[in-house]
Structures are given as structure tokens and as C-alpha cells.
Short mmCIF file of N, CA and C in Angstrom, two decimals:
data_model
loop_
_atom_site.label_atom_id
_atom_site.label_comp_id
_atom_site.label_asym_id
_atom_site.label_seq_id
_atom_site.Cartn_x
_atom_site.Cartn_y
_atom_site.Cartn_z
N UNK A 1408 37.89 22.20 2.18
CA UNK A 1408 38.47 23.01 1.15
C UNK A 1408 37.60 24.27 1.01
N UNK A 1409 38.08 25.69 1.01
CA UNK A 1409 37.36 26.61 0.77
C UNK A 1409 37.88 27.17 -0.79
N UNK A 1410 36.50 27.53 -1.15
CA UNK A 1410 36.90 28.64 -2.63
C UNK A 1410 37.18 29.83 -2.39
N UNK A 1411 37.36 30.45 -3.36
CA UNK A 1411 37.67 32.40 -3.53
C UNK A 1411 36.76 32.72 -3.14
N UNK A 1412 35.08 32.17 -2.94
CA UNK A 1412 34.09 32.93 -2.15
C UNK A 1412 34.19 32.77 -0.67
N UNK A 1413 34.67 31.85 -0.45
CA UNK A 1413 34.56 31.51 1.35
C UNK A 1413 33.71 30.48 1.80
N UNK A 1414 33.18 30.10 0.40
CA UNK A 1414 32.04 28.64 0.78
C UNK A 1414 33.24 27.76 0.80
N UNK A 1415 32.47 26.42 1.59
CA UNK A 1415 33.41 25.23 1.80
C UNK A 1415 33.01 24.51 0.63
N UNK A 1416 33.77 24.16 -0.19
CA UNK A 1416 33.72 23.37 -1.35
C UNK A 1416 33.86 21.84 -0.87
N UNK A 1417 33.09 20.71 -1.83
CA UNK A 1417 33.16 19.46 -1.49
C UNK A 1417 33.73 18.71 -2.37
N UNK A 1418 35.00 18.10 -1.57
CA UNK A 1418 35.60 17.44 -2.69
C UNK A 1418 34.81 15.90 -3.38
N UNK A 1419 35.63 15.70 -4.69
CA UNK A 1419 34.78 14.20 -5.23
C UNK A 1419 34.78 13.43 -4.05
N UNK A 1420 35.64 13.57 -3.18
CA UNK A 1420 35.47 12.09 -1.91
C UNK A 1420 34.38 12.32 -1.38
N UNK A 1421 34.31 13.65 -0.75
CA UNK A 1421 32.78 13.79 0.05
C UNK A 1421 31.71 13.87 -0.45
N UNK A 1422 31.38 14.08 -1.81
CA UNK A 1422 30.44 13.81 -2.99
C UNK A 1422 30.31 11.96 -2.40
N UNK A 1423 30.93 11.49 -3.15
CA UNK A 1423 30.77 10.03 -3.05
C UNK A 1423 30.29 9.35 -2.01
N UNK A 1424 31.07 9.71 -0.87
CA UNK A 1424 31.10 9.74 0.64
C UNK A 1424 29.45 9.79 1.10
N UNK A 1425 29.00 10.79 0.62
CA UNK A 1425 27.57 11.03 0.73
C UNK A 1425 26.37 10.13 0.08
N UNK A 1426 27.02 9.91 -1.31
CA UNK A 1426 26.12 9.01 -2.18
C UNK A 1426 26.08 7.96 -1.74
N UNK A 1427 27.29 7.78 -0.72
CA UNK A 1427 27.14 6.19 -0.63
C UNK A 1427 26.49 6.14 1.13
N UNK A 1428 26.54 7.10 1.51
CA UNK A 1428 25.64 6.70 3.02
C UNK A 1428 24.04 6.91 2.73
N UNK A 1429 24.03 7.85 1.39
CA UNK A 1429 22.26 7.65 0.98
C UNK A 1429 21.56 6.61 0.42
N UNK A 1430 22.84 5.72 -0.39
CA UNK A 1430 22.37 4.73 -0.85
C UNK A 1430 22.18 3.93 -0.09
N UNK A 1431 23.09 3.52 1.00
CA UNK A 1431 23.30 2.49 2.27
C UNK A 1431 21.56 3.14 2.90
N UNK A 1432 21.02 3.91 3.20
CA UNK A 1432 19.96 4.52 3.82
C UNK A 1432 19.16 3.99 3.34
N UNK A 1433 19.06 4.42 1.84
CA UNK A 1433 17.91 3.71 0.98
C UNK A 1433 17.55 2.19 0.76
N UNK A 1434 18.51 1.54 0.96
CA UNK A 1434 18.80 0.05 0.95
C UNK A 1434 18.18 -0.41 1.71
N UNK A 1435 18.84 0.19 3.26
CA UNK A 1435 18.09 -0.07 4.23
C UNK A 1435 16.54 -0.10 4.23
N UNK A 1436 16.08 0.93 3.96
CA UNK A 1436 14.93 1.82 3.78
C UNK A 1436 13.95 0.54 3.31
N UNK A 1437 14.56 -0.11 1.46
CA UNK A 1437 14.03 -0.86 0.89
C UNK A 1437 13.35 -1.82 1.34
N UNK A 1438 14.65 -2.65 1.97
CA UNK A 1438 14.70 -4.31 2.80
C UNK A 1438 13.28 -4.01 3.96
N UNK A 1439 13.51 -3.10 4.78
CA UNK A 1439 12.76 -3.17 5.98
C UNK A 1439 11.11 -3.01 5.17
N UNK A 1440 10.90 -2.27 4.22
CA UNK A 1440 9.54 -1.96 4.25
C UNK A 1440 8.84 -2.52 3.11
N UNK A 1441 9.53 -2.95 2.03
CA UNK A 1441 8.72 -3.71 0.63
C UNK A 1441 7.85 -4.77 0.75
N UNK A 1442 7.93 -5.39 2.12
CA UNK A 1442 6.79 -6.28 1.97
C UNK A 1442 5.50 -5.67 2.23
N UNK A 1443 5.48 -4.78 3.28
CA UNK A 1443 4.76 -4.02 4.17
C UNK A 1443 4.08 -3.32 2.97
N UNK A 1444 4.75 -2.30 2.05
CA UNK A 1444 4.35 -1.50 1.11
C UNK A 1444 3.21 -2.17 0.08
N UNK A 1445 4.34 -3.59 -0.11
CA UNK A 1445 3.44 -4.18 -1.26
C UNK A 1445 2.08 -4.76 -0.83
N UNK A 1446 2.30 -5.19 0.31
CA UNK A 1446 0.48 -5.49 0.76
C UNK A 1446 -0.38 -4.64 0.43
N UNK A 1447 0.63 -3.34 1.29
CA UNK A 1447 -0.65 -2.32 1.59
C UNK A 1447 -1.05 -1.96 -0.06
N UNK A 1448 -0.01 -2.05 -0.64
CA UNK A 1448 -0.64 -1.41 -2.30
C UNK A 1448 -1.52 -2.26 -3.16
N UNK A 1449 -1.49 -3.52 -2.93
CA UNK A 1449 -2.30 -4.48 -3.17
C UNK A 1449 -3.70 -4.50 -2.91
N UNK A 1450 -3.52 -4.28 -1.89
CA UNK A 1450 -4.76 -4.19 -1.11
C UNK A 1450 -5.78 -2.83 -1.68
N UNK A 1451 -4.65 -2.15 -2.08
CA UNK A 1451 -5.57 -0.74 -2.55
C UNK A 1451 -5.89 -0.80 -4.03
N UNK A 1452 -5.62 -1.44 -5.11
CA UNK A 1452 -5.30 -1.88 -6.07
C UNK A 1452 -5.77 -3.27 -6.61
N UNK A 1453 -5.71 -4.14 -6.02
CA UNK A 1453 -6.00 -5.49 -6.27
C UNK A 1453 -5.18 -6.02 -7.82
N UNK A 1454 -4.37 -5.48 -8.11
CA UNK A 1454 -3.88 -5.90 -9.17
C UNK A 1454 -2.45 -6.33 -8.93
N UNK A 1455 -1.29 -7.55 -8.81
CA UNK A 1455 -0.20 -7.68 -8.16
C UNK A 1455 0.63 -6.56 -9.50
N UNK A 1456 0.55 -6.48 -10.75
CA UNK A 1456 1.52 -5.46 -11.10
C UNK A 1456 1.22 -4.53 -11.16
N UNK A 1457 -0.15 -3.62 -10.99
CA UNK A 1457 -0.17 -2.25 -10.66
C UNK A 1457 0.25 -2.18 -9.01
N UNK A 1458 0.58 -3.01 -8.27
CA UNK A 1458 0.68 -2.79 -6.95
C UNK A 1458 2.23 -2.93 -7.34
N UNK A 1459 3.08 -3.34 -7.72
CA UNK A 1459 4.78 -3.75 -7.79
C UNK A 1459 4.63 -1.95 -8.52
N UNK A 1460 4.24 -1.87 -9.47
CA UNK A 1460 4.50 -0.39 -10.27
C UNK A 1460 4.25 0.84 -9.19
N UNK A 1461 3.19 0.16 -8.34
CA UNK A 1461 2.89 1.53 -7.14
C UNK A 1461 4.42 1.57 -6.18
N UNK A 1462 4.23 0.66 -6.01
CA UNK A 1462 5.78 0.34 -4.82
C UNK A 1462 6.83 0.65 -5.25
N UNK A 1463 6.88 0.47 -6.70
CA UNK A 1463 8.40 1.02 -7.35
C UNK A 1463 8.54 2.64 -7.74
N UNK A 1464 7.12 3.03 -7.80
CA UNK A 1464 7.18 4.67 -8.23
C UNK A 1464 6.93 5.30 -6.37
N UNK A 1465 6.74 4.84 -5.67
CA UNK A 1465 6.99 5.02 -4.25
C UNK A 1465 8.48 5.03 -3.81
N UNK A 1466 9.58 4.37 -4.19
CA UNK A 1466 10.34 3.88 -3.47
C UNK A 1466 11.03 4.99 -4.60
N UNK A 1467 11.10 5.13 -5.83
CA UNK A 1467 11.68 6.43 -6.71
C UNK A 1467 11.44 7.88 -6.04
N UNK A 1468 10.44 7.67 -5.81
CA UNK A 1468 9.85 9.46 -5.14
C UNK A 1468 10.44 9.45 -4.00
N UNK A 1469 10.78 8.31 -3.22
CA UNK A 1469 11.74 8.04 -1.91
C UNK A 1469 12.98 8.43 -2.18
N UNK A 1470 13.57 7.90 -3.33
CA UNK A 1470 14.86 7.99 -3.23
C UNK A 1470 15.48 9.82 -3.57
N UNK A 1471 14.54 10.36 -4.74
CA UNK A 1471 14.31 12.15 -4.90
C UNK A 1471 14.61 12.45 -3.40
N UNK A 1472 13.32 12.43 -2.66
CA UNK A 1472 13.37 13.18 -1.18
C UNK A 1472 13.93 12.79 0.29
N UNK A 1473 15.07 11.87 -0.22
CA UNK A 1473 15.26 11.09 0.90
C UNK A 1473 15.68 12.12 2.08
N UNK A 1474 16.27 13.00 1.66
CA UNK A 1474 17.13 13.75 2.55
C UNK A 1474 15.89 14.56 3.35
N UNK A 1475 14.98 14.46 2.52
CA UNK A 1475 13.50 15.45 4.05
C UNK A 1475 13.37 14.64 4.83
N UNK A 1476 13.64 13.29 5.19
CA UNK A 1476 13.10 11.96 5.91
C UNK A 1476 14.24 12.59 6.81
N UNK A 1477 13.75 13.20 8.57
CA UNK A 1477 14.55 13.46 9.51
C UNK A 1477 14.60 12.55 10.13
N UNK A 1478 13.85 11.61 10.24
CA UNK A 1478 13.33 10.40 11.36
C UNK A 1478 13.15 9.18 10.49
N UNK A 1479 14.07 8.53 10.82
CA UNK A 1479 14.17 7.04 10.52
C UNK A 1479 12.48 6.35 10.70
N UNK A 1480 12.37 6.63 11.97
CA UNK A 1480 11.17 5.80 13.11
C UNK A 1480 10.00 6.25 11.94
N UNK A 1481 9.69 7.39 11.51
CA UNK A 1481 8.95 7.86 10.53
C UNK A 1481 8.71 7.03 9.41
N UNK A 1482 9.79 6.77 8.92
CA UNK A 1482 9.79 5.99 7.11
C UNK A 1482 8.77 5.30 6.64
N UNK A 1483 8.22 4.04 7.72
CA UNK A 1483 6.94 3.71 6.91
C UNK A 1483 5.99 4.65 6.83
N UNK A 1484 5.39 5.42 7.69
CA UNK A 1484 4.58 6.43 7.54
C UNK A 1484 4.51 7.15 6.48
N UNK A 1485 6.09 7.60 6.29
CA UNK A 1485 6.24 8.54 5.26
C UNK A 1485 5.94 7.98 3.97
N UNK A 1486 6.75 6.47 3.56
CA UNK A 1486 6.22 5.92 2.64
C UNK A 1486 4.97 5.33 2.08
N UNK A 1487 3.77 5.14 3.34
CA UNK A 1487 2.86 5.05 3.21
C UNK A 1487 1.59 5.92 2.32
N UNK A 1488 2.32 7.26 3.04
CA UNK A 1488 1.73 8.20 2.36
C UNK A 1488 2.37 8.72 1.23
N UNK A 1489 3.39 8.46 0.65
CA UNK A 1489 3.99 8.60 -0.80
C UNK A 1489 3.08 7.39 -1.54
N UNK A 1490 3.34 6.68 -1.04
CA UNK A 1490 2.24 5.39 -2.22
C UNK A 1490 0.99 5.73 -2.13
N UNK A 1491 0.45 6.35 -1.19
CA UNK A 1491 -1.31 7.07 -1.26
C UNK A 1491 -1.47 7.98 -2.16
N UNK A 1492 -0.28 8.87 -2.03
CA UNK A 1492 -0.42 9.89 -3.44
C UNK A 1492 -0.18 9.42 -4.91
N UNK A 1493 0.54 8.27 -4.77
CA UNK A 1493 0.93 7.28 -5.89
C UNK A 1493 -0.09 6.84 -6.53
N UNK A 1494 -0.82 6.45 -5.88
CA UNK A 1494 -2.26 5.82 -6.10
C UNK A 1494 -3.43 6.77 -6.31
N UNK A 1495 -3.24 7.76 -6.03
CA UNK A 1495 -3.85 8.96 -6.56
C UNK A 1495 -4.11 9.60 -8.06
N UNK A 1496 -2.75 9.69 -7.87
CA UNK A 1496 -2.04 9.83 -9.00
C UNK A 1496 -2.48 9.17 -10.25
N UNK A 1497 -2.26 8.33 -10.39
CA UNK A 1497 -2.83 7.06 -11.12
C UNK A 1497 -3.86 6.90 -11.67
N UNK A 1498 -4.94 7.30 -10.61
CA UNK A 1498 -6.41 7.96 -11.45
C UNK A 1498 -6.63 9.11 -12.10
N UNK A 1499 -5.70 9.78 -11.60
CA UNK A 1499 -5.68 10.97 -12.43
C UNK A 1499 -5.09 11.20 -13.91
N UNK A 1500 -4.27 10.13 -14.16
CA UNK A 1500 -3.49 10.21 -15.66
C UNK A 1500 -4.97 9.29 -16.15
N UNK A 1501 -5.31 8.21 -16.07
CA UNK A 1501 -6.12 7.39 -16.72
C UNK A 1501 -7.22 6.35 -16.13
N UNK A 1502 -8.21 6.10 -16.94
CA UNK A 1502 -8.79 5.61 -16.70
C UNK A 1502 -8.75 4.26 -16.10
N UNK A 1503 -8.94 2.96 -15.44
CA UNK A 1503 -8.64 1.40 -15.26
C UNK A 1503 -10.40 1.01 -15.59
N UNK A 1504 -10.05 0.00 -15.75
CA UNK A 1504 -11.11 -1.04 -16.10
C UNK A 1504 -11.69 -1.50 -14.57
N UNK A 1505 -12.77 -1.37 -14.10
CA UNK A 1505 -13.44 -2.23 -12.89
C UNK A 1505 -13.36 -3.45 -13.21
N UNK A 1506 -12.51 -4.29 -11.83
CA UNK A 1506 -12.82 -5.62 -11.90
C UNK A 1506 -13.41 -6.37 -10.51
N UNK A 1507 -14.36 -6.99 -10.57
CA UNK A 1507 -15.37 -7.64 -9.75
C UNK A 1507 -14.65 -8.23 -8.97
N UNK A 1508 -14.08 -7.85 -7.52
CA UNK A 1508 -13.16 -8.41 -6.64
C UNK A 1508 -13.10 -9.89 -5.80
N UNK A 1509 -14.33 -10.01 -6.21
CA UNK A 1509 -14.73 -11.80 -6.26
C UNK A 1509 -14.13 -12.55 -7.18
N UNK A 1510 -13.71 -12.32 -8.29
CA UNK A 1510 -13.00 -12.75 -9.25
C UNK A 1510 -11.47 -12.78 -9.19
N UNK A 1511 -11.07 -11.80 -8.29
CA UNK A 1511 -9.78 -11.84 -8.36
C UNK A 1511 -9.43 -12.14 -7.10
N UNK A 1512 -8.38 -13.37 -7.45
CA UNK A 1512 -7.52 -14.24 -6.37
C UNK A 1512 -6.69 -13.65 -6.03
N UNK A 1513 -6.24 -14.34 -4.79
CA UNK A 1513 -5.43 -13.51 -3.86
C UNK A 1513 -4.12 -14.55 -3.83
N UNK A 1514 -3.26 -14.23 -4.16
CA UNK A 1514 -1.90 -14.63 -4.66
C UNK A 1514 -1.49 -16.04 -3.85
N UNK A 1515 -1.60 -16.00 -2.47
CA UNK A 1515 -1.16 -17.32 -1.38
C UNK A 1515 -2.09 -18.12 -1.12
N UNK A 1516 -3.33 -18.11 -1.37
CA UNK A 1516 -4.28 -18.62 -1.61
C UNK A 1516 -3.62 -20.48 -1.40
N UNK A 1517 -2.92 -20.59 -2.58
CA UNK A 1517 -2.53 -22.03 -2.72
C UNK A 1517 -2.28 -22.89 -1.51
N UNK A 1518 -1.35 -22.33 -0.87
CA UNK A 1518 -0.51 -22.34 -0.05
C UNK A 1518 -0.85 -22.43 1.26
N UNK A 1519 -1.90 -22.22 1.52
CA UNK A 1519 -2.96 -22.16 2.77
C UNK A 1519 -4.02 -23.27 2.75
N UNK A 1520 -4.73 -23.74 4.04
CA UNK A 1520 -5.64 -24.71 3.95
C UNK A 1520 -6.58 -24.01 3.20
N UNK A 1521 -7.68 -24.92 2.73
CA UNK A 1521 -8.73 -24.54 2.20
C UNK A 1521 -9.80 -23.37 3.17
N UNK A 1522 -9.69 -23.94 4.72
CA UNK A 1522 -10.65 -23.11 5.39
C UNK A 1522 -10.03 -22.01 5.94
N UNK A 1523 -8.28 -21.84 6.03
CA UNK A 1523 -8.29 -20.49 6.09
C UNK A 1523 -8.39 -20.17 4.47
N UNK A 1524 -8.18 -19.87 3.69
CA UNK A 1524 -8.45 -19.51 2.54
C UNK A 1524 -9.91 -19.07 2.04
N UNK A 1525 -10.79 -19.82 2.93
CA UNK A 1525 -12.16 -19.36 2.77
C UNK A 1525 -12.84 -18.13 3.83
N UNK A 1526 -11.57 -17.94 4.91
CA UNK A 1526 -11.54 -17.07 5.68
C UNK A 1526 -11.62 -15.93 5.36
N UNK A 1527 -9.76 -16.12 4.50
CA UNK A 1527 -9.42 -14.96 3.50
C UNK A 1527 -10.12 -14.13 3.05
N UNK A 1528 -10.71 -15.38 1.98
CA UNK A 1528 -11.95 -14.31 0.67
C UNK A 1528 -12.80 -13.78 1.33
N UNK A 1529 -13.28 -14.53 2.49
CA UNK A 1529 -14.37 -13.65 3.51
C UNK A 1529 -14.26 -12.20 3.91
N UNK A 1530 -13.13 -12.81 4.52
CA UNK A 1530 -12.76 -10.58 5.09
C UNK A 1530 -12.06 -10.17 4.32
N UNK A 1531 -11.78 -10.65 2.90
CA UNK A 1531 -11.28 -9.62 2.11
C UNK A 1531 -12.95 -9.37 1.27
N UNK A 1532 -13.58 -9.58 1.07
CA UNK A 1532 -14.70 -9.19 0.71
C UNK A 1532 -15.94 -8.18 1.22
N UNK A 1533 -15.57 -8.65 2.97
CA UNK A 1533 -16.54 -7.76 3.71
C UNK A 1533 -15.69 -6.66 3.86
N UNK A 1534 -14.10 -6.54 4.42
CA UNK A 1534 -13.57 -5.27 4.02
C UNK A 1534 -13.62 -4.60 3.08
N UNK A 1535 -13.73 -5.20 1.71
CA UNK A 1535 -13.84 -4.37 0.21
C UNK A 1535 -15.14 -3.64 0.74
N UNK A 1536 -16.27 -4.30 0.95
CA UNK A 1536 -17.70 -3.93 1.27
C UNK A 1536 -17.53 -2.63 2.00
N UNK A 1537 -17.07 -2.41 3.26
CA UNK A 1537 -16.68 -1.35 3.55
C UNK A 1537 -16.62 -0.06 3.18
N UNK A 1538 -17.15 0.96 3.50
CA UNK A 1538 -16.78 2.38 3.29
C UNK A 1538 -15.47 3.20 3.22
N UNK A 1539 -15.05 3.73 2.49
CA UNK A 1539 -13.58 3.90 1.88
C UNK A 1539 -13.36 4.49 3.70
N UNK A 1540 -13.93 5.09 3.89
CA UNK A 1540 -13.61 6.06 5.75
C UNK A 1540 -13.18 4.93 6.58
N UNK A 1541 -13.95 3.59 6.65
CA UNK A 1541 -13.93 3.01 7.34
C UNK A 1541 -12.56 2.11 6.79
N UNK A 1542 -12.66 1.42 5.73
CA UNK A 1542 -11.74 0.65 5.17
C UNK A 1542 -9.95 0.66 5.25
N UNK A 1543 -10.06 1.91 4.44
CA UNK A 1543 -8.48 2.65 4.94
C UNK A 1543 -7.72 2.45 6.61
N UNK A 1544 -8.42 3.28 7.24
CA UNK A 1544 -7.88 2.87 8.29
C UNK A 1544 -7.61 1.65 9.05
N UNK A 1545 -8.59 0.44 8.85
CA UNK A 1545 -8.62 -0.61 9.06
C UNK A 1545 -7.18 -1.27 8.41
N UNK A 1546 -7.14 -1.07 7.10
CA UNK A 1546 -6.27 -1.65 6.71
C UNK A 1546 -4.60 -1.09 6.67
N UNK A 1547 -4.50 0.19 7.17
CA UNK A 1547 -3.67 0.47 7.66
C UNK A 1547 -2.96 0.03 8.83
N UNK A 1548 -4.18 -0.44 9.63
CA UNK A 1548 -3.62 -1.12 11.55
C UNK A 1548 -3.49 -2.47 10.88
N UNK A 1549 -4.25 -2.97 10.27
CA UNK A 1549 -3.97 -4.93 9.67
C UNK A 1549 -2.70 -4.97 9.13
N UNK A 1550 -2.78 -4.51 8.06
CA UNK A 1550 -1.52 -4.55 7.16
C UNK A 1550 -0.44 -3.79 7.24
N UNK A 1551 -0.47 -2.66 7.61
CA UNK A 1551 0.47 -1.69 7.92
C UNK A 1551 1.10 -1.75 9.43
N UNK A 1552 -0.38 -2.39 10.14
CA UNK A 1552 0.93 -2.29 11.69
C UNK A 1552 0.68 -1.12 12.42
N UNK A 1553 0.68 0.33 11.82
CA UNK A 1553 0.24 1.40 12.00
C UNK A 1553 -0.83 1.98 13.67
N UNK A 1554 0.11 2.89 14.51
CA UNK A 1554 -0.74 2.85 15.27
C UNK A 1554 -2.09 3.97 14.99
N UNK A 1555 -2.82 3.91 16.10
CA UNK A 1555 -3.83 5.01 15.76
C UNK A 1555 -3.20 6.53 14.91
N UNK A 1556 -1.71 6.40 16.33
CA UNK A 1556 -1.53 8.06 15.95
C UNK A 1556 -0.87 8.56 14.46
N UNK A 1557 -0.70 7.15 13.91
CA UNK A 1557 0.53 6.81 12.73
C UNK A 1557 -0.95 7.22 12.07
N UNK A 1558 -1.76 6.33 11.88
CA UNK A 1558 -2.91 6.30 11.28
C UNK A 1558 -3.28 8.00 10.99
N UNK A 1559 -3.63 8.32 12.00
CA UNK A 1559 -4.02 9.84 12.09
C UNK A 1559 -3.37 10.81 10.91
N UNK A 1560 -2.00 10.46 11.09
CA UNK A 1560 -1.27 11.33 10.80
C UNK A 1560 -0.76 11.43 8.75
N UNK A 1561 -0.74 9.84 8.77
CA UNK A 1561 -0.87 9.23 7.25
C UNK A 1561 -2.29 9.76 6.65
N UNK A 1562 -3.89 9.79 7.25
CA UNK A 1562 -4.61 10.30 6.23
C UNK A 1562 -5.48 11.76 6.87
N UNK A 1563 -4.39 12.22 7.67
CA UNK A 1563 -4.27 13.51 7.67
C UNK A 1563 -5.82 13.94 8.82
N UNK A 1564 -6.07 13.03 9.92
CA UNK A 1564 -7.25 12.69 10.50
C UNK A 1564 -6.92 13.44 11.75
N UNK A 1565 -7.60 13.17 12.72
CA UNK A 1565 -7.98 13.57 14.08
C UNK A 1565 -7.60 12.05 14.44
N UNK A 1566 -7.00 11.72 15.71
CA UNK A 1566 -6.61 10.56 16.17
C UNK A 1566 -7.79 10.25 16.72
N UNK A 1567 -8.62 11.00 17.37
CA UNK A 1567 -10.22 10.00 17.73
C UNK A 1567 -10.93 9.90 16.45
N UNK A 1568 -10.87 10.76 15.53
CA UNK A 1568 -12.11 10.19 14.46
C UNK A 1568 -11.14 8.92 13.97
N UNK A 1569 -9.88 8.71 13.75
CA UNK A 1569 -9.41 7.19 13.51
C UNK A 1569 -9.60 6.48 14.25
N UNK A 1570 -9.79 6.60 15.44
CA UNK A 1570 -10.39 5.24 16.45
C UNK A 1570 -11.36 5.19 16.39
N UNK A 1571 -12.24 6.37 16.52
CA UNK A 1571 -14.11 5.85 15.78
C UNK A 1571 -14.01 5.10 14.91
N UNK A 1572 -13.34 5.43 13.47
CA UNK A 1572 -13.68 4.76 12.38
C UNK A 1572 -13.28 3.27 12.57
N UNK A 1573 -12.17 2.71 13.10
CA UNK A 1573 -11.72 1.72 13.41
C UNK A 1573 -11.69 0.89 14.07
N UNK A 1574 -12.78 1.24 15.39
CA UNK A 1574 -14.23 0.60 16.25
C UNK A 1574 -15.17 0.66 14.96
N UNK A 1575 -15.80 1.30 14.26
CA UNK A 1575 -17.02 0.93 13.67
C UNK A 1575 -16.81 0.25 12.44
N UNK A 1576 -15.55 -0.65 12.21
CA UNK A 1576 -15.15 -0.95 10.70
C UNK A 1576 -15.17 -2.39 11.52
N UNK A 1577 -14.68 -2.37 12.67
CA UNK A 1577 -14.62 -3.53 13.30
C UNK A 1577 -15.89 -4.07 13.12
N UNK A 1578 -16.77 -3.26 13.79
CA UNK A 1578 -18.25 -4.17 14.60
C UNK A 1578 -18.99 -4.01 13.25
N UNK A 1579 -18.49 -3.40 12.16
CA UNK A 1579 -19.38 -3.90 10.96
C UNK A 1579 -18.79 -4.94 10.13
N UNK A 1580 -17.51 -5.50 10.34
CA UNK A 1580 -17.03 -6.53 10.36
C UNK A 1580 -17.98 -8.02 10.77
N UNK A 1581 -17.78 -7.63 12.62
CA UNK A 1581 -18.72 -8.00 13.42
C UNK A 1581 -19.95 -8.86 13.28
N UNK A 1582 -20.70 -7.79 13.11
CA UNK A 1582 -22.21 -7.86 12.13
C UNK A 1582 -22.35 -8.65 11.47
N UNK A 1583 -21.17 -8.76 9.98
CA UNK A 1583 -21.44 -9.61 8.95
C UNK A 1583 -20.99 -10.57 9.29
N UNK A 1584 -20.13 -11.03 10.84
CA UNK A 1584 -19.98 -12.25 10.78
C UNK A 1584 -21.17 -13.04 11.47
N UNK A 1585 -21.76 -12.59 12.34
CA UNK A 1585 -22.71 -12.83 13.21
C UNK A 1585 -23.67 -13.15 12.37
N UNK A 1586 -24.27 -11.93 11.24
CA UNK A 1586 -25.81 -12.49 10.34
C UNK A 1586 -24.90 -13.51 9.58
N UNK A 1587 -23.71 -13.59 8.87
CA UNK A 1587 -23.38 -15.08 8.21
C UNK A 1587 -23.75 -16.50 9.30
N UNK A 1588 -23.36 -15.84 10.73
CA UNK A 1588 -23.25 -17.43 11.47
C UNK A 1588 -24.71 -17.69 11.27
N UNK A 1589 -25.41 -16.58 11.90
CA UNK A 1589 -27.05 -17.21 11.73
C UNK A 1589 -27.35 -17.24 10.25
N UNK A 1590 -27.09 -17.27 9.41
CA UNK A 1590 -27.80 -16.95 8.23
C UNK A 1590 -26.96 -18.80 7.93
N UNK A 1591 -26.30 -19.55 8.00
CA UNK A 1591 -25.62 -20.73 8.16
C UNK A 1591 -26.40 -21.63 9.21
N UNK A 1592 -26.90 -21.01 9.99
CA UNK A 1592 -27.44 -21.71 11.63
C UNK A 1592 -28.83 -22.20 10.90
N UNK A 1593 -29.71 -21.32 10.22
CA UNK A 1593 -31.05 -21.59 9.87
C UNK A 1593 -30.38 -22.90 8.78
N UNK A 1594 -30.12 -22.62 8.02
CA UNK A 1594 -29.64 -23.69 6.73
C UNK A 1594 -29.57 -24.95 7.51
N UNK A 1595 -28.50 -24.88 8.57
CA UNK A 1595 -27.96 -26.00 8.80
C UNK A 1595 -28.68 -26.85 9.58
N UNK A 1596 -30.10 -25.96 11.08
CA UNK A 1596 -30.42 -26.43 11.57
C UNK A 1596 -32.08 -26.29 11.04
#
């Protein structure tokens, strides 16, 4: 349909028409990545409802800009880094209370043997330990899946300084498992 200016006018069908292949997009969008999201926000957060509130003000700022998302293949990336600014964000309106990450349980815990569970708290502890440089990226390839170049590109890096950091997050991983084995070896033997 054209107007008296010569623009093509859109009728209510193609209005709708549209709303409903963005919503179908977004749906999509949802299903494939909310588990993925909510780890990763967890993980940055340690709190399960400031991490559901990060994921839901992520997936809002998603639904605003959906139409810049040219590339499907992109989306976690993109959303990755919408919940990074999310989480940004966050410190910037207010203050949170520090809580001693030894104290706080990790949701599946139950549900798992006791010795992976003691695994768990392990490398979730020596990762907390970690240097935010080193940490991030790590937990971007664990939890996120994320390759180097994804990595790179989410915290805005050089694709070798993300593989440095992500060799040396490893072997300080490494380290602490090695002085735990001996530091267990003397005790035991």
C-alpha cells in the first residue's frame, strides 16, 4: 500500500505479521540459551535470584534490540555480553552486601554424590580464588561453551591474550591441585 507521500505504508496484517516472527525469534532465542545464561550469571553473582533478575533484565534488553541481532550463530555471544553489562550495571545503582563464598551452596549439590560435590566446592572455590583476568574467561569456555574467538570478542580482548589467560587460569588451577594432593600425601602418609 502506498500513501500520498510515496512511502509504502504497512498494513495492521504486516504489523502483526512482524510481531509475530519477532516473537517466534525471541522464543526461540529464550529456549536455546536460559540455561546457559543462568549459569553463567550465577556464577558471576552467586546469588540464584540476583542471577534469575540478571537473566530476565538480559533477555528484556534482548527483546528492545532484537532486530540489531544480524546473526542468529551470534546470539549467545551477544547475550552474553548484554548480561555483562547487566551485571555492571547493578553495581552501579547500589551497593550488595559481601558474602563469604564458602558459605554459599551451590543449588545441585543434593543431587550429586558426596565426592563429586566435594569436587564442586573445590573448583568453585579455587576459581573464585582466581584473578578476575583469569577467571572470566575460564568461565566463559566451562560454562558458556564459548570459543577462544567468541571469548575474545565478548570481553572485548585480543584472541591470544584470551588463550594466555586461559592456559594460565588452567595451570593455576593445576597448582592448587597438585600442592592439595601433596599437602593430603604428607597427612596421609
Amino acid at each position: 500500500m502506498i500513501s500520498l507521500f510515496g512511502r509504502k505504508r504497512t498494513g495492521p496484517d504486516s504489523v502483526s505479521n512482524t510481531m509475530a516472527i519477532k516473537q517466534q525469534r525471541y522464543e526461540t532465542l529464550v529456549y536455546a540459551v536460559h540455561g546457559d545464561l543462568f549459569r553463567y550469571a550465577f556464577w558471576l553473582c552467586h546469588d540464584r535470584q540476583v542471577a534469575e533478575d540478571l537473566v530476565q533484565e538480559t533477555f528484556l534488553r534482548a527483546w528492545k534490540s532484537l532486530d540489531s541481532l544480524k546473526d542468529d550463530k551470534a546470539a549467545k555471544a551477544w547475550l552474553i555480553t548484554i548480561l555483562r553489562r547487566e551485571n555492571a550495571r547493578r553495581f552501579e545503582r547500589k551497593q550488595f552486601n559481601l558474602v563469604d563464598l564458602d558459605t554459599v551452596p551451590v543449588p545441585d549439590q543434593q543431587s550429586l554424590g558426596l565426592e563429586q560435590a566435594m569436587e564442586n566446592e573445590w573448583l568453585r572455590r579455587h576459581m573464585s580464588e582466581l584473578a578476575e583476568e583469569y577467571r572470566e574467561p575460564l568461565l566463559l569456555q566451562v560454562l558458556g561453551g564459548f570459543s577462544g574467538e567468541e571469548i575474545a570478542e565478548i570481553l572485548d580482548l585480543n584472541k591470544n591474550t584470551v588463550m594466555t589467560r586461559l592456559f594460565r587460569a588452567r595451570n593455576k588451577l593445576k597448582d592448587a591441585l597438585d600442592k592439595d594432593t601433596q599437602t593430603r600425601g604428607q597427612h596421609n602418609g
